């Protein structure tokens, strides 16, 4: 619902030429209203001029685009390229504009609440993701310094200090530009303050260098993913040399831990890492997917002083001792997000898994059990485990060999979970050829009877509708959910993988030549 004030604001900014001429006579308290109206209508030039002349001390894009009294819709998920580009260039020109009508009061700009989602509702359909925002802001900071040296300005321009809170995303392609901006931060009126940092496709040397430039003491979230070859020894060095006192969320790349290759002399490494992680007294989210942690999860998690709310140990080869620890640890009573994918929970440790669910039932909001070999004969156990989870909002169980009959039984129970909003369910086993084996490889994943699947999917959704649960969305994303970061840098990641494959072939060929 839009207020009369917001409708009036839309009417004004819809005429960009008139709106830009009127900015000098607009009251300060109307700027947030006009900014949201301009963003909604994608009036880039108006957005630029509003930001260039911003009369307030605070510019928080989450508050500006979120639910307001005048316009209830939250549009922070519109990472519109036209709007964001003009917003950032407006910040640069705010500093350069010496003839601004308003006194320069702006102190803090918060860009952290922009959400990158799969389906953009903006009309231009062109988005500016986290990587592109990182690159553009870094470029603008450099351009600002160059411009300040080139032209004679009012000396007061050098007194301007604007803290820009942003979530940085750095890869090899934008690394030099970001390093340049961070190194010159002390000279630039626009001060980049990194709240969350994501690194991909970087050498360890470059990662260790740039992480120290981000001011780790104020970092809240750290994601080291995919093509950063960080292993246990490197993580120990990182935590020994860099302190993260405010870190709440840590994501480590696949194979960061591999206890299989540990010798007796290497065992203290895990203890040291656990002890150093315990210094992060605000850490509540930990993602260790695709590490091998068999029998060692206690060493890592028991030193932590703060209970975890998010734990991703998917495909970590956990054994019975690991599950027993998790089900009895302090973390089990606080978990809100849990991913145990890739573990045969029903056959290997049914009692400890059931105990873990029982302990986390009052807090759990998201549960992922993909490729866990859950079959029809495990349905009763799963129902008993899920039933107490009354706060569960999403449940993902792709890749499990369940029949249509088994799925129908489960969907009958889903309607009794009052907070449930989203389900990812597998293609029924009876839609695949009889000789298919689980887990199904990518080549065979799409070789099922699509017509039969569509009929089953309609039946499952009908079960929810009959229970008046049309609020629950159910789908089968065969190749996993949408990842905005991967989508944005897919070309770079693909090129890196090809180069890695080429290097491997060349090394293999060289080895063969030496042998001959």
Short mmCIF file of C-alpha atoms in Angstrom, two decimals:
data_model
loop_
_atom_site.label_atom_id
_atom_site.label_comp_id
_atom_site.label_asym_id
_atom_site.label_seq_id
_atom_site.Cartn_x
_atom_site.Cartn_y
_atom_site.Cartn_z
CA UNK A 1 0.00 0.00 0.00
CA UNK A 2 1.29 3.42 -0.99
CA UNK A 3 0.52 6.59 0.95
CA UNK A 4 -0.63 9.75 -0.76
CA UNK A 5 2.80 11.21 -0.02
CA UNK A 6 4.51 8.36 -1.87
CA UNK A 7 2.16 8.63 -4.85
CA UNK A 8 2.98 12.35 -5.00
CA UNK A 9 6.71 11.56 -4.83
CA UNK A 10 6.35 9.12 -7.73
CA UNK A 11 4.51 11.74 -9.75
CA UNK A 12 7.35 14.21 -9.20
CA UNK A 13 10.28 11.89 -9.99
CA UNK A 14 8.51 10.42 -13.03
CA UNK A 15 9.41 13.71 -14.72
CA UNK A 16 13.17 13.46 -14.31
CA UNK A 17 13.90 16.93 -15.70
CA UNK A 18 11.43 18.63 -13.34
CA UNK A 19 12.59 16.58 -10.33
CA UNK A 20 16.27 17.43 -10.90
CA UNK A 21 15.46 21.15 -11.16
CA UNK A 22 13.44 20.98 -7.95
CA UNK A 23 16.05 19.31 -5.73
CA UNK A 24 17.47 22.61 -4.44
CA UNK A 25 14.07 23.55 -2.99
CA UNK A 26 13.13 20.17 -1.48
CA UNK A 27 12.97 19.82 2.31
CA UNK A 28 15.62 17.56 3.88
CA UNK A 29 13.12 15.07 5.30
CA UNK A 30 11.70 14.36 1.83
CA UNK A 31 14.94 13.01 0.38
CA UNK A 32 14.44 9.42 1.66
CA UNK A 33 10.89 9.39 0.26
CA UNK A 34 12.02 10.66 -3.15
CA UNK A 35 14.97 8.25 -3.20
CA UNK A 36 12.75 5.18 -2.80
CA UNK A 37 10.25 6.50 -5.35
CA UNK A 38 13.10 7.13 -7.83
CA UNK A 39 14.57 3.68 -7.19
CA UNK A 40 11.19 2.03 -7.74
CA UNK A 41 10.75 3.86 -11.08
CA UNK A 42 14.44 3.41 -12.02
CA UNK A 43 15.02 7.11 -12.47
CA UNK A 44 18.80 6.92 -12.46
CA UNK A 45 19.53 10.60 -13.04
CA UNK A 46 17.23 11.65 -10.21
CA UNK A 47 18.89 9.11 -7.89
CA UNK A 48 22.31 10.52 -8.80
CA UNK A 49 21.27 14.10 -8.02
CA UNK A 50 19.53 13.14 -4.78
CA UNK A 51 22.67 11.39 -3.52
CA UNK A 52 24.95 14.17 -4.79
CA UNK A 53 22.98 16.65 -2.68
CA UNK A 54 22.16 14.35 0.26
CA UNK A 55 21.44 16.62 3.25
CA UNK A 56 21.35 14.00 6.04
CA UNK A 57 24.10 12.38 8.14
CA UNK A 58 23.07 8.83 7.32
CA UNK A 59 22.48 6.99 4.04
CA UNK A 60 21.37 3.44 4.84
CA UNK A 61 20.12 1.68 1.74
CA UNK A 62 18.43 -1.03 3.81
CA UNK A 63 16.29 1.52 5.62
CA UNK A 64 15.68 3.59 2.49
CA UNK A 65 14.49 0.65 0.36
CA UNK A 66 12.97 -1.46 3.12
CA UNK A 67 9.44 -1.25 4.51
CA UNK A 68 8.50 2.35 5.25
CA UNK A 69 5.36 4.09 6.48
CA UNK A 70 4.72 5.51 3.02
CA UNK A 71 5.50 2.36 1.03
CA UNK A 72 5.23 -1.07 2.68
CA UNK A 73 7.07 -3.06 0.00
CA UNK A 74 10.68 -4.04 0.73
CA UNK A 75 12.70 -3.53 -2.48
CA UNK A 76 16.21 -4.22 -1.12
CA UNK A 77 16.28 -7.29 -3.40
CA UNK A 78 16.34 -5.04 -6.48
CA UNK A 79 20.05 -4.85 -7.23
CA UNK A 80 19.24 -2.68 -10.24
CA UNK A 81 22.32 -1.72 -12.24
CA UNK A 82 20.93 1.65 -13.34
CA UNK A 83 19.96 2.64 -9.80
CA UNK A 84 23.07 1.38 -8.01
CA UNK A 85 25.50 2.82 -10.54
CA UNK A 86 23.91 6.25 -10.24
CA UNK A 87 23.84 5.90 -6.47
CA UNK A 88 27.59 5.22 -6.29
CA UNK A 89 28.57 7.90 -8.83
CA UNK A 90 26.35 10.28 -6.87
CA UNK A 91 28.49 9.59 -3.80
CA UNK A 92 31.65 10.46 -5.71
CA UNK A 93 30.09 13.69 -6.99
CA UNK A 94 28.82 14.52 -3.49
CA UNK A 95 32.46 14.97 -2.51
CA UNK A 96 33.39 16.87 -5.68
CA UNK A 97 30.34 19.15 -5.71
CA UNK A 98 31.49 22.37 -4.05
CA UNK A 99 28.33 24.27 -5.00
CA UNK A 100 25.89 22.00 -3.18
CA UNK A 101 22.86 23.79 -1.79
CA UNK A 102 23.02 21.76 1.41
CA UNK A 103 25.81 21.64 3.99
CA UNK A 104 27.82 18.42 3.71
CA UNK A 105 26.61 16.43 6.70
CA UNK A 106 26.87 12.88 5.34
CA UNK A 107 28.98 10.66 7.61
CA UNK A 108 27.94 7.02 7.05
CA UNK A 109 26.77 5.14 3.94
CA UNK A 110 25.58 1.56 4.51
CA UNK A 111 25.31 -0.58 1.36
CA UNK A 112 25.32 -3.96 3.12
CA UNK A 113 21.58 -4.66 2.95
CA UNK A 114 21.35 -5.04 -0.84
CA UNK A 115 20.12 -8.58 -1.56
CA UNK A 116 21.24 -10.48 -4.66
CA UNK A 117 18.39 -12.76 -5.74
CA UNK A 118 17.68 -14.93 -8.76
CA UNK A 119 14.63 -13.12 -10.11
CA UNK A 120 14.99 -9.37 -10.37
CA UNK A 121 11.82 -7.30 -10.54
CA UNK A 122 13.48 -4.15 -11.87
CA UNK A 123 12.37 -3.17 -15.36
CA UNK A 124 15.85 -2.97 -16.88
CA UNK A 125 16.60 -6.61 -15.84
CA UNK A 126 20.27 -5.65 -15.49
CA UNK A 127 21.70 -6.26 -12.07
CA UNK A 128 24.82 -5.07 -10.28
CA UNK A 129 25.93 -7.94 -8.08
CA UNK A 130 28.28 -7.89 -5.11
CA UNK A 131 31.39 -8.38 -7.25
CA UNK A 132 30.44 -5.52 -9.60
CA UNK A 133 29.58 -3.23 -6.67
CA UNK A 134 33.02 -3.97 -5.19
CA UNK A 135 34.73 -3.15 -8.47
CA UNK A 136 32.77 0.06 -9.15
CA UNK A 137 33.24 1.49 -5.65
CA UNK A 138 36.98 0.75 -5.76
CA UNK A 139 37.24 2.40 -9.18
CA UNK A 140 35.31 5.48 -8.03
CA UNK A 141 37.54 5.91 -4.97
CA UNK A 142 40.60 5.92 -7.22
CA UNK A 143 38.99 8.32 -9.72
CA UNK A 144 38.04 10.63 -6.86
CA UNK A 145 41.63 10.89 -5.68
CA UNK A 146 42.86 11.56 -9.21
CA UNK A 147 40.23 14.26 -9.73
CA UNK A 148 41.06 15.93 -6.38
CA UNK A 149 44.71 16.22 -7.42
CA UNK A 150 43.89 17.47 -10.91
CA UNK A 151 41.51 20.32 -10.06
CA UNK A 152 41.76 23.10 -7.50
CA UNK A 153 38.97 22.64 -4.95
CA UNK A 154 37.66 24.38 -1.91
CA UNK A 155 40.09 23.25 0.87
CA UNK A 156 37.11 22.06 2.94
CA UNK A 157 36.76 19.11 0.58
CA UNK A 158 39.73 17.49 2.31
CA UNK A 159 37.84 17.55 5.62
CA UNK A 160 35.10 15.30 4.25
CA UNK A 161 35.12 11.78 5.69
CA UNK A 162 32.38 9.35 4.70
CA UNK A 163 32.49 5.78 6.01
CA UNK A 164 31.12 3.37 3.40
CA UNK A 165 30.01 0.02 4.84
CA UNK A 166 30.04 -2.64 2.13
CA UNK A 167 30.29 -6.39 1.58
CA UNK A 168 33.36 -6.91 -0.62
CA UNK A 169 33.75 -9.75 -3.14
CA UNK A 170 37.28 -10.12 -4.52
CA UNK A 171 38.60 -12.42 -7.24
CA UNK A 172 41.73 -12.34 -9.39
CA UNK A 173 39.97 -10.08 -11.90
CA UNK A 174 39.27 -7.17 -9.54
CA UNK A 175 42.02 -7.82 -6.99
CA UNK A 176 44.45 -5.07 -8.06
CA UNK A 177 41.73 -2.43 -8.15
CA UNK A 178 40.42 -3.30 -4.68
CA UNK A 179 43.93 -3.43 -3.17
CA UNK A 180 44.62 -0.01 -4.67
CA UNK A 181 41.46 1.44 -3.12
CA UNK A 182 42.16 -0.09 0.30
CA UNK A 183 45.78 1.09 0.34
CA UNK A 184 44.75 4.68 -0.42
CA UNK A 185 41.81 4.70 2.01
CA UNK A 186 43.53 7.11 4.37
CA UNK A 187 43.75 9.75 1.61
CA UNK A 188 40.27 9.29 0.10
CA UNK A 189 37.18 11.04 1.52
CA UNK A 190 35.21 7.84 0.79
CA UNK A 191 36.48 5.35 3.40
CA UNK A 192 35.72 1.73 2.47
CA UNK A 193 34.82 -0.31 5.55
CA UNK A 194 34.48 -4.02 4.83
CA UNK A 195 31.70 -5.68 6.84
CA UNK A 196 31.71 -9.00 4.96
CA UNK A 197 34.49 -10.34 2.73
CA UNK A 198 34.25 -13.08 0.11
CA UNK A 199 37.37 -14.38 -1.65
CA UNK A 200 37.42 -16.67 -4.68
CA UNK A 201 39.95 -17.47 -7.41
CA UNK A 202 42.87 -15.98 -5.48
CA UNK A 203 46.32 -17.33 -4.71
CA UNK A 204 47.03 -17.75 -1.01
CA UNK A 205 49.65 -15.00 -1.16
CA UNK A 206 47.13 -12.50 -2.50
CA UNK A 207 44.44 -13.62 -0.08
CA UNK A 208 46.72 -13.22 2.97
CA UNK A 209 47.75 -9.77 1.75
CA UNK A 210 44.29 -8.35 1.04
CA UNK A 211 42.61 -9.76 4.15
CA UNK A 212 44.96 -7.65 6.29
CA UNK A 213 43.97 -4.52 4.33
CA UNK A 214 40.26 -5.02 5.08
CA UNK A 215 40.69 -4.21 8.79
CA UNK A 216 39.92 -7.73 10.10
CA UNK A 217 39.18 -6.34 13.57
CA UNK A 218 35.81 -5.06 12.30
CA UNK A 219 35.00 -7.90 9.89
CA UNK A 220 31.69 -9.68 10.58
CA UNK A 221 31.59 -12.34 7.89
CA UNK A 222 34.40 -14.15 6.05
CA UNK A 223 33.84 -16.47 3.08
CA UNK A 224 36.86 -18.24 1.59
CA UNK A 225 35.48 -20.36 -1.24
CA UNK A 226 36.16 -22.60 -4.22
CA UNK A 227 39.45 -21.61 -5.85
CA UNK A 228 41.34 -20.41 -2.80
CA UNK A 229 43.54 -23.41 -1.94
CA UNK A 230 43.38 -22.97 1.82
CA UNK A 231 44.27 -26.07 3.85
CA UNK A 232 44.64 -26.79 7.57
CA UNK A 233 48.20 -25.49 7.82
CA UNK A 234 47.26 -22.24 6.06
CA UNK A 235 44.20 -21.76 8.27
CA UNK A 236 46.36 -22.21 11.36
CA UNK A 237 48.75 -19.54 10.04
CA UNK A 238 45.85 -17.20 9.21
CA UNK A 239 44.28 -17.44 12.65
CA UNK A 240 47.68 -17.04 14.31
CA UNK A 241 48.57 -13.87 12.39
CA UNK A 242 45.18 -12.20 11.94
CA UNK A 243 42.57 -11.61 14.66
CA UNK A 244 38.83 -11.50 13.95
CA UNK A 245 37.24 -10.40 17.25
CA UNK A 246 33.85 -9.46 15.75
CA UNK A 247 33.52 -12.33 13.25
CA UNK A 248 30.09 -13.97 13.41
CA UNK A 249 30.26 -16.13 10.26
CA UNK A 250 33.08 -18.21 8.75
CA UNK A 251 32.96 -20.24 5.52
CA UNK A 252 35.96 -22.34 4.51
CA UNK A 253 36.63 -23.81 1.04
CA UNK A 254 36.14 -27.48 0.13
CA UNK A 255 38.90 -29.75 1.42
CA UNK A 256 40.17 -27.13 3.89
CA UNK A 257 40.37 -30.04 6.34
CA UNK A 258 41.52 -33.53 5.41
CA UNK A 259 42.18 -35.58 8.53
CA UNK A 260 42.99 -38.67 6.45
CA UNK A 261 46.47 -37.34 5.74
CA UNK A 262 47.13 -36.34 9.36
CA UNK A 263 50.05 -38.02 11.10
CA UNK A 264 50.44 -38.24 14.86
CA UNK A 265 52.71 -35.19 14.71
CA UNK A 266 50.05 -33.24 12.79
CA UNK A 267 47.19 -33.85 15.27
CA UNK A 268 47.94 -30.68 17.32
CA UNK A 269 47.00 -28.59 14.26
CA UNK A 270 43.29 -29.28 14.82
CA UNK A 271 43.58 -28.48 18.52
CA UNK A 272 45.38 -25.22 17.71
CA UNK A 273 42.76 -24.22 15.14
CA UNK A 274 39.94 -24.99 17.58
CA UNK A 275 41.64 -22.96 20.30
CA UNK A 276 42.19 -19.98 17.98
CA UNK A 277 38.59 -20.18 16.73
CA UNK A 278 37.46 -19.99 20.37
CA UNK A 279 38.86 -16.44 20.47
CA UNK A 280 36.12 -15.44 18.03
CA UNK A 281 33.63 -15.01 20.84
CA UNK A 282 30.84 -13.89 18.50
CA UNK A 283 31.16 -16.74 15.98
CA UNK A 284 27.73 -18.33 15.47
CA UNK A 285 27.93 -19.55 11.84
CA UNK A 286 30.42 -22.12 10.55
CA UNK A 287 30.47 -23.77 7.11
CA UNK A 288 32.90 -26.66 6.56
CA UNK A 289 31.30 -28.36 3.54
CA UNK A 290 33.35 -31.01 1.68
CA UNK A 291 36.10 -31.24 4.27
CA UNK A 292 37.07 -34.64 5.66
CA UNK A 293 36.56 -34.45 9.43
CA UNK A 294 36.02 -38.10 10.37
CA UNK A 295 36.25 -38.48 14.14
CA UNK A 296 37.61 -34.95 14.69
CA UNK A 297 34.56 -32.67 14.88
CA UNK A 298 34.86 -32.47 18.68
CA UNK A 299 38.41 -31.08 18.47
CA UNK A 300 37.22 -28.21 16.31
CA UNK A 301 33.91 -27.31 17.92
CA UNK A 302 34.27 -28.10 21.63
CA UNK A 303 36.60 -25.12 22.33
CA UNK A 304 34.05 -22.63 20.95
CA UNK A 305 32.66 -20.41 23.70
CA UNK A 306 29.55 -19.36 21.78
CA UNK A 307 26.94 -21.92 20.62
CA UNK A 308 26.63 -22.16 16.85
CA UNK A 309 23.36 -21.20 15.18
CA UNK A 310 24.43 -22.30 11.70
CA UNK A 311 26.48 -25.43 11.00
CA UNK A 312 27.23 -26.84 7.55
CA UNK A 313 29.08 -30.16 7.73
CA UNK A 314 27.75 -31.54 4.46
CA UNK A 315 29.90 -34.26 2.86
CA UNK A 316 32.39 -34.20 5.75
CA UNK A 317 32.51 -38.01 6.21
CA UNK A 318 31.32 -37.80 9.81
CA UNK A 319 31.26 -41.02 11.83
CA UNK A 320 29.19 -42.17 14.80
CA UNK A 321 31.47 -40.41 17.30
CA UNK A 322 31.04 -37.10 15.45
CA UNK A 323 27.25 -37.41 15.43
CA UNK A 324 27.24 -38.40 19.09
CA UNK A 325 29.23 -35.26 19.91
CA UNK A 326 26.94 -33.01 17.87
CA UNK A 327 23.79 -34.41 19.46
CA UNK A 328 25.17 -33.86 22.99
CA UNK A 329 27.03 -30.57 22.45
CA UNK A 330 25.89 -27.10 23.51
CA UNK A 331 25.41 -26.31 19.83
CA UNK A 332 22.52 -28.76 19.42
CA UNK A 333 20.17 -26.65 21.55
CA UNK A 334 20.83 -23.47 19.54
CA UNK A 335 21.04 -24.60 15.91
CA UNK A 336 18.81 -22.68 13.50
CA UNK A 337 20.41 -23.87 10.23
CA UNK A 338 21.83 -27.38 9.85
CA UNK A 339 23.22 -29.14 6.77
CA UNK A 340 24.11 -32.85 7.10
CA UNK A 341 23.99 -33.68 3.39
CA UNK A 342 26.05 -36.59 2.09
CA UNK A 343 25.77 -38.70 5.27
CA UNK A 344 23.85 -41.96 5.57
CA UNK A 345 22.04 -40.69 8.65
CA UNK A 346 19.29 -43.31 8.74
CA UNK A 347 21.48 -46.42 8.62
CA UNK A 348 24.79 -45.31 10.16
CA UNK A 349 23.58 -43.33 13.17
CA UNK A 350 19.77 -43.21 13.40
CA UNK A 351 19.61 -42.79 17.19
CA UNK A 352 22.15 -39.96 17.41
CA UNK A 353 20.57 -38.16 14.45
CA UNK A 354 17.15 -38.47 16.06
CA UNK A 355 18.62 -37.13 19.32
CA UNK A 356 20.20 -34.18 17.49
CA UNK A 357 16.85 -33.26 15.92
CA UNK A 358 15.12 -33.58 19.29
CA UNK A 359 17.58 -31.20 20.95
CA UNK A 360 17.40 -28.63 18.15
CA UNK A 361 13.64 -28.90 17.59
CA UNK A 362 12.86 -25.65 19.43
CA UNK A 363 15.29 -23.53 17.39
CA UNK A 364 15.73 -25.23 13.99
CA UNK A 365 14.57 -23.13 11.02
CA UNK A 366 16.38 -24.76 8.08
CA UNK A 367 17.36 -28.42 7.62
CA UNK A 368 19.20 -29.85 4.60
CA UNK A 369 19.53 -33.63 4.14
CA UNK A 370 20.54 -34.05 0.50
CA UNK A 371 21.88 -37.42 -0.70
CA UNK A 372 21.50 -39.00 2.74
CA UNK A 373 20.18 -42.34 1.41
CA UNK A 374 16.77 -41.73 3.01
CA UNK A 375 14.42 -44.44 1.72
CA UNK A 376 10.79 -45.38 2.22
CA UNK A 377 11.60 -47.60 5.20
CA UNK A 378 13.07 -44.55 6.98
CA UNK A 379 9.93 -42.41 6.62
CA UNK A 380 8.55 -43.16 10.12
CA UNK A 381 11.84 -42.17 11.75
CA UNK A 382 12.03 -38.97 9.70
CA UNK A 383 8.44 -38.03 10.56
CA UNK A 384 9.10 -38.57 14.26
CA UNK A 385 12.20 -36.40 14.02
CA UNK A 386 10.55 -33.58 12.06
CA UNK A 387 7.26 -33.36 13.94
CA UNK A 388 8.65 -31.50 16.98
CA UNK A 389 10.44 -28.97 14.72
CA UNK A 390 7.60 -26.48 14.84
CA UNK A 391 9.82 -23.53 13.84
CA UNK A 392 11.14 -25.21 10.68
CA UNK A 393 10.85 -22.85 7.70
CA UNK A 394 12.65 -24.81 4.99
CA UNK A 395 13.51 -28.45 4.40
CA UNK A 396 15.73 -29.65 1.54
CA UNK A 397 16.16 -33.35 0.82
CA UNK A 398 17.13 -33.67 -2.85
CA UNK A 399 18.90 -36.79 -4.09
CA UNK A 400 17.27 -39.31 -1.75
CA UNK A 401 15.86 -42.58 -3.18
CA UNK A 402 12.25 -42.03 -2.09
CA UNK A 403 9.27 -43.35 -4.02
CA UNK A 404 6.14 -41.41 -4.90
CA UNK A 405 4.35 -43.17 -2.05
CA UNK A 406 7.05 -42.15 0.44
CA UNK A 407 6.96 -38.53 -0.71
CA UNK A 408 3.17 -38.42 -0.32
CA UNK A 409 3.48 -39.58 3.28
CA UNK A 410 6.05 -36.89 3.99
CA UNK A 411 4.00 -34.14 2.35
CA UNK A 412 1.08 -35.12 4.56
CA UNK A 413 3.24 -34.26 7.57
CA UNK A 414 4.64 -31.01 6.13
CA UNK A 415 1.24 -29.38 6.42
CA UNK A 416 1.45 -29.81 10.22
CA UNK A 417 4.62 -27.68 10.46
CA UNK A 418 3.15 -24.18 10.95
CA UNK A 419 6.24 -22.14 9.94
CA UNK A 420 7.27 -24.21 6.90
CA UNK A 421 7.50 -22.12 3.72
CA UNK A 422 9.87 -23.91 1.34
CA UNK A 423 10.61 -27.52 0.37
CA UNK A 424 13.11 -29.00 -2.06
CA UNK A 425 12.12 -32.60 -2.79
CA UNK A 426 13.77 -35.26 -4.99
CA UNK A 427 12.52 -36.73 -8.25
CA UNK A 428 10.76 -39.95 -7.08
CA UNK A 429 12.79 -43.10 -7.52
CA UNK A 430 10.02 -44.69 -9.62
CA UNK A 431 10.44 -41.92 -12.22
CA UNK A 432 13.97 -43.19 -12.98
CA UNK A 433 14.93 -46.40 -14.83
CA UNK A 434 15.14 -49.49 -12.58
CA UNK A 435 18.92 -49.81 -12.99
CA UNK A 436 19.70 -46.33 -11.64
CA UNK A 437 22.02 -46.18 -8.62
CA UNK A 438 22.25 -43.56 -5.87
CA UNK A 439 23.79 -41.06 -5.49
CA UNK A 440 22.93 -40.22 -9.09
CA UNK A 441 25.73 -38.67 -11.14
CA UNK A 442 25.13 -35.50 -13.18
CA UNK A 443 24.99 -37.44 -16.45
CA UNK A 444 21.98 -39.49 -15.30
CA UNK A 445 20.29 -36.84 -13.18
CA UNK A 446 17.98 -35.68 -15.97
CA UNK A 447 17.25 -39.17 -17.35
CA UNK A 448 13.86 -39.61 -15.73
CA UNK A 449 10.26 -39.73 -16.95
CA UNK A 450 9.48 -36.00 -16.98
CA UNK A 451 5.79 -36.49 -17.68
CA UNK A 452 5.40 -38.85 -14.73
CA UNK A 453 7.36 -36.49 -12.49
CA UNK A 454 5.11 -33.54 -13.40
CA UNK A 455 2.04 -35.61 -12.52
CA UNK A 456 3.58 -36.58 -9.16
CA UNK A 457 4.59 -32.99 -8.41
CA UNK A 458 1.00 -31.87 -8.99
CA UNK A 459 -0.26 -34.57 -6.61
CA UNK A 460 2.20 -33.48 -3.93
CA UNK A 461 1.21 -29.84 -4.26
CA UNK A 462 -2.46 -30.89 -4.12
CA UNK A 463 -1.80 -32.47 -0.71
CA UNK A 464 -0.58 -29.10 0.55
CA UNK A 465 -3.53 -27.27 -1.00
CA UNK A 466 -6.04 -29.66 0.58
CA UNK A 467 -4.46 -28.88 3.94
CA UNK A 468 -4.81 -25.13 3.24
CA UNK A 469 -1.03 -24.77 3.01
CA UNK A 470 -0.74 -22.91 -0.28
CA UNK A 471 1.86 -20.77 1.50
CA UNK A 472 4.38 -23.63 1.15
CA UNK A 473 6.46 -23.55 -2.05
CA UNK A 474 7.79 -26.91 -3.25
CA UNK A 475 10.30 -27.46 -6.07
CA UNK A 476 13.01 -29.76 -7.41
CA UNK A 477 16.08 -27.73 -8.45
CA UNK A 478 18.06 -30.64 -9.92
CA UNK A 479 21.40 -28.87 -9.93
CA UNK A 480 21.05 -27.06 -6.61
CA UNK A 481 19.81 -23.66 -5.60
CA UNK A 482 20.71 -20.29 -7.09
CA UNK A 483 24.02 -18.77 -5.96
CA UNK A 484 24.30 -15.11 -6.95
CA UNK A 485 28.06 -14.99 -6.39
CA UNK A 486 28.77 -18.00 -8.62
CA UNK A 487 26.35 -16.73 -11.26
CA UNK A 488 28.10 -13.36 -11.38
CA UNK A 489 31.64 -14.77 -11.69
CA UNK A 490 30.90 -17.97 -13.63
CA UNK A 491 32.99 -16.93 -16.65
CA UNK A 492 36.04 -16.29 -14.49
CA UNK A 493 35.56 -19.55 -12.57
CA UNK A 494 35.16 -21.47 -15.84
CA UNK A 495 38.35 -19.98 -17.27
CA UNK A 496 40.22 -20.84 -14.09
CA UNK A 497 39.02 -24.45 -14.17
CA UNK A 498 40.09 -24.79 -17.82
CA UNK A 499 43.51 -23.39 -16.99
CA UNK A 500 43.83 -25.80 -14.06
CA UNK A 501 42.85 -28.72 -16.32
CA UNK A 502 45.35 -27.57 -18.98
CA UNK A 503 48.14 -27.32 -16.38
CA UNK A 504 47.34 -30.81 -15.10
CA UNK A 505 47.51 -32.26 -18.63
CA UNK A 506 50.82 -30.50 -19.30
CA UNK A 507 52.31 -31.84 -16.05
CA UNK A 508 51.04 -35.33 -16.88
CA UNK A 509 52.53 -35.16 -20.38
CA UNK A 510 55.86 -33.93 -19.01
CA UNK A 511 55.92 -36.83 -16.54
CA UNK A 512 55.26 -39.34 -19.35
CA UNK A 513 58.06 -37.84 -21.45
CA UNK A 514 60.51 -38.15 -18.55
CA UNK A 515 59.53 -41.78 -18.05
CA UNK A 516 60.13 -42.56 -21.72
#
